Amino acid sequence: MKKYIFALTTLQLLFTISAAAQGTGGSDFLRSIGKIYVVVAVIVAVFLGIVVFLIYLDRRLTKLEDQIKDQNE
Amino acid sequence: MIHKNWWKYLGVVILLYVLTVGMLVPLKPGISDIDPSSVRTGETVTFKVWGYNSKFAQAQQPTRAWLKLDDERALSAERVVVKSDTMLEVEFRIPPYLPVSQKVQDFSLILDNDVDGPSVLPSAVFITQDSVDAARGEQVWVNNPVQDLSNVSGMTFPFRNILGETIRNTYFHVALWLAMFTIFIAGVFQSVQYLRLRTPSRDHWAVSYTTIGVLLGILGVVTGAIWAKNTWGAFWSWDVKQNTTAIALLIYLAFFVLRASFEDPEQKARVSAVYNIFAFAALVPLIYVIPRLTDSLHPGAGGNITFGSQDLDNTMRMVFYPAVIGWTLIGVWMATLLYRVKRIQEKLWDVY
């Protein structure tokens, strides 16, 4: 359940940000000031990729912890 | 602790350097727009020109301007009026004939002053001539060669018109692809080692590296799509390099499907090691050979050299090469984390 809430919050946040971007001129926002926000978007994408890796690793480790806990009981 | 993990910290420090220097070094002054962009011969036209990062008003000597066809055929401006640092007006008296035998010809605009240095807007103005007479055109266009351009030093990244600031994506998008390639090489090396030595740890390493390679590859596609949307106009243009990299990534995704379909761990390791070698053998022509044989939106295709002096100058190299090393180190770090999880998993299976 927690995971879904987290995912929903993230999506909500993304929509809010893109809506704010729409408010400042839609697709022109990414192209303003010499398109520097395209670079920002690319860096954010790479960061999200690393976050995906962290979530994956977290789940793998949780599984291992559960395994150890089961054995100790 | 630190003596064992120095390369992880090195990767982080390098990427911090890439982020700060890569984002803070300004672009070289350039020309962002001109109005009007199409005129007729025989007119005296005042063009409005907008500069990017330029300091027109701070120039000590008057700014010079040319409409240029090639090194010999160029027309210098009658008058340059500087309105502000980023805007000026240039007056050209367009001769009645063009030095070419076609009706419409595009000319580049060259600006030069002592603060900004020379800057160029390719295909800035299209000039239409009513009647064609190349010989008479040559006489009026040849006498104003572009010369004595000022030499301004300073640490800047090149200004490219459609790219603008997005030239900085070289350190994230392009460097990520090269890091992915290095990681895949490490993966295929471990697969070969597995086939030679048959130790399960080699298989774990191969899978860990390949997983991270695929992650970096997907990030490369996503970052490329964002960049393409704002420069080429669409997230996906069915460009040859986009297509071949998508195929290469699908081949690598099939690696994991293949692994999941075997129950016996040894059989799984053996078949996937062989498959990994084939996948790598397909990756090299798909990414580095086929896109160079045909026309592509990507630089490096259609006979161009990928990292020519036009695309990657020495200032960019100072950030780009560290970026490749930094992303590779981070990728290896991520792969070792996966490997350690796998090793613990294996130990748990053995113990219990």
XYZ file of C-alpha atoms in Angstrom, chain B residues 149-336:
188
model
C 38.643 38.532 -37.395
C 39.291 39.272 -33.762
C 40.700 36.585 -31.490
C 39.001 36.382 -28.108
C 40.267 33.918 -25.521
C 38.338 32.567 -22.549
C 36.720 29.371 -21.387
C 33.511 28.846 -23.326
C 31.529 26.039 -24.920
C 30.681 26.397 -28.621
C 27.414 28.038 -29.608
C 25.313 26.042 -32.083
C 22.105 27.535 -33.287
C 19.475 24.856 -32.747
C 21.346 23.330 -29.818
C 21.891 26.448 -27.703
C 22.542 25.469 -24.091
C 21.573 21.840 -24.792
C 25.134 21.256 -26.072
C 25.774 20.512 -22.363
C 23.732 17.328 -22.775
C 26.886 15.861 -24.338
C 28.108 15.231 -20.775
C 24.962 13.347 -19.807
C 23.473 11.742 -22.924
C 26.575 10.941 -25.005
C 28.785 10.140 -22.001
C 26.078 7.796 -20.694
C 26.150 5.801 -23.957
C 29.922 5.422 -23.827
C 29.696 4.344 -20.184
C 27.025 1.809 -21.204
C 29.349 0.441 -23.870
C 32.197 0.040 -21.360
C 29.839 -1.744 -18.936
C 28.660 -4.107 -21.697
C 32.305 -4.881 -22.547
C 32.866 -5.775 -18.883
C 29.744 -7.960 -19.009
C 30.784 -9.850 -22.129
C 34.281 -10.308 -20.685
C 32.752 -11.975 -17.616
C 30.585 -14.185 -19.852
C 33.679 -15.374 -21.747
C 35.397 -15.992 -18.408
C 32.393 -18.018 -17.259
C 32.593 -20.260 -20.322
C 36.312 -20.762 -19.647
C 36.257 -21.259 -15.854
C 32.638 -22.300 -15.113
C 32.594 -20.531 -11.741
C 29.128 -19.218 -10.746
C 30.586 -15.880 -9.614
C 31.515 -15.063 -13.234
C 27.889 -15.540 -14.196
C 26.764 -13.253 -11.377
C 29.188 -10.585 -12.554
C 28.026 -10.891 -16.177
C 24.361 -10.496 -15.167
C 25.128 -7.556 -12.858
C 27.071 -5.691 -15.534
C 24.488 -6.400 -18.215
C 21.638 -5.200 -15.968
C 23.401 -1.898 -15.364
C 24.257 -1.649 -19.075
C 20.580 -1.991 -19.958
C 19.644 0.607 -17.318
C 22.194 3.053 -18.769
C 20.951 2.248 -22.281
C 17.326 2.990 -21.346
C 18.499 6.230 -19.711
C 20.363 7.016 -22.948
C 17.175 6.543 -24.975
C 15.083 8.635 -22.553
C 17.593 11.497 -22.325
C 18.024 11.359 -26.102
C 14.256 11.579 -26.610
C 13.990 14.638 -24.353
C 16.888 16.270 -26.205
C 15.444 15.324 -29.607
C 11.997 16.736 -28.750
C 13.507 20.168 -28.208
C 16.003 20.211 -31.059
C 14.803 17.852 -33.820
C 11.131 18.446 -32.993
C 9.935 14.976 -31.959
C 10.679 12.499 -29.188
C 11.226 9.783 -31.780
C 12.111 10.658 -35.388
C 12.702 7.069 -36.584
C 16.278 8.140 -37.122
C 18.570 5.241 -38.024
C 20.610 5.473 -34.820
C 17.471 5.673 -32.668
C 16.125 2.550 -34.358
C 19.329 0.526 -34.151
C 19.876 1.360 -30.485
C 16.271 0.363 -29.750
C 16.919 -2.983 -31.484
C 20.165 -3.448 -29.542
C 18.380 -2.790 -26.249
C 15.611 -5.267 -27.161
C 18.285 -7.892 -27.881
C 19.729 -7.237 -24.428
C 16.275 -7.348 -22.788
C 15.809 -10.790 -24.371
C 18.904 -11.827 -22.376
C 16.848 -11.579 -19.185
C 13.829 -13.318 -20.717
C 16.139 -16.152 -21.760
C 17.603 -16.449 -18.259
C 14.167 -16.585 -16.685
C 13.217 -19.554 -18.880
C 15.795 -21.957 -17.424
C 15.360 -23.802 -14.138
C 18.798 -25.359 -13.842
C 21.268 -22.667 -12.689
C 24.204 -24.138 -14.605
C 22.263 -24.421 -17.847
C 20.934 -20.915 -17.295
C 24.449 -19.540 -16.803
C 25.898 -21.396 -19.785
C 23.195 -20.459 -22.309
C 23.016 -16.850 -21.172
C 26.813 -16.493 -21.359
C 26.737 -17.644 -24.984
C 23.769 -15.375 -25.705
C 25.546 -12.400 -24.120
C 28.484 -12.836 -26.501
C 26.105 -12.846 -29.466
C 24.214 -9.823 -28.113
C 27.485 -7.904 -27.810
C 28.475 -8.943 -31.313
C 25.187 -7.441 -32.531
C 25.558 -4.289 -30.408
C 28.761 -3.078 -32.056
C 27.493 -2.937 -35.671
C 24.061 -1.734 -34.557
C 25.420 1.253 -32.659
C 28.720 2.064 -34.309
C 28.603 0.766 -37.890
C 25.115 0.917 -39.425
C 24.356 4.548 -38.392
C 27.554 5.682 -40.128
C 26.623 4.061 -43.413
C 23.424 6.040 -43.974
C 22.082 9.525 -43.376
C 21.181 10.229 -39.793
C 20.251 13.175 -37.628
C 22.932 12.064 -35.196
C 26.382 13.547 -35.662
C 28.854 10.947 -36.845
C 26.544 9.581 -39.520
C 26.634 9.970 -43.286
C 30.421 10.208 -43.432
C 30.791 12.848 -40.708
C 33.275 12.351 -37.941
C 31.497 12.077 -34.594
C 33.799 14.163 -32.480
C 35.163 16.601 -35.009
C 36.476 19.936 -33.862
C 33.087 21.399 -34.844
C 31.108 19.380 -32.317
C 33.550 18.927 -29.477
C 36.182 21.579 -28.919
C 39.015 21.379 -26.408
C 37.033 23.050 -23.618
C 34.277 20.464 -23.998
C 36.799 17.620 -24.007
C 37.947 18.795 -20.553
C 34.474 17.933 -19.276
C 33.403 15.198 -21.685
C 36.190 12.659 -21.054
C 35.869 12.960 -17.238
C 32.090 12.569 -17.699
C 32.607 9.237 -19.504
C 34.955 8.016 -16.756
C 32.629 9.277 -14.004
C 29.502 7.588 -15.396
C 31.469 4.379 -15.993
C 32.700 4.324 -12.375
C 29.164 4.933 -11.072
C 27.902 2.153 -13.364
C 30.544 -0.281 -12.080
C 29.650 0.695 -8.527
C 25.982 -0.087 -9.186
C 26.980 -3.414 -10.777
C 29.067 -4.398 -7.730
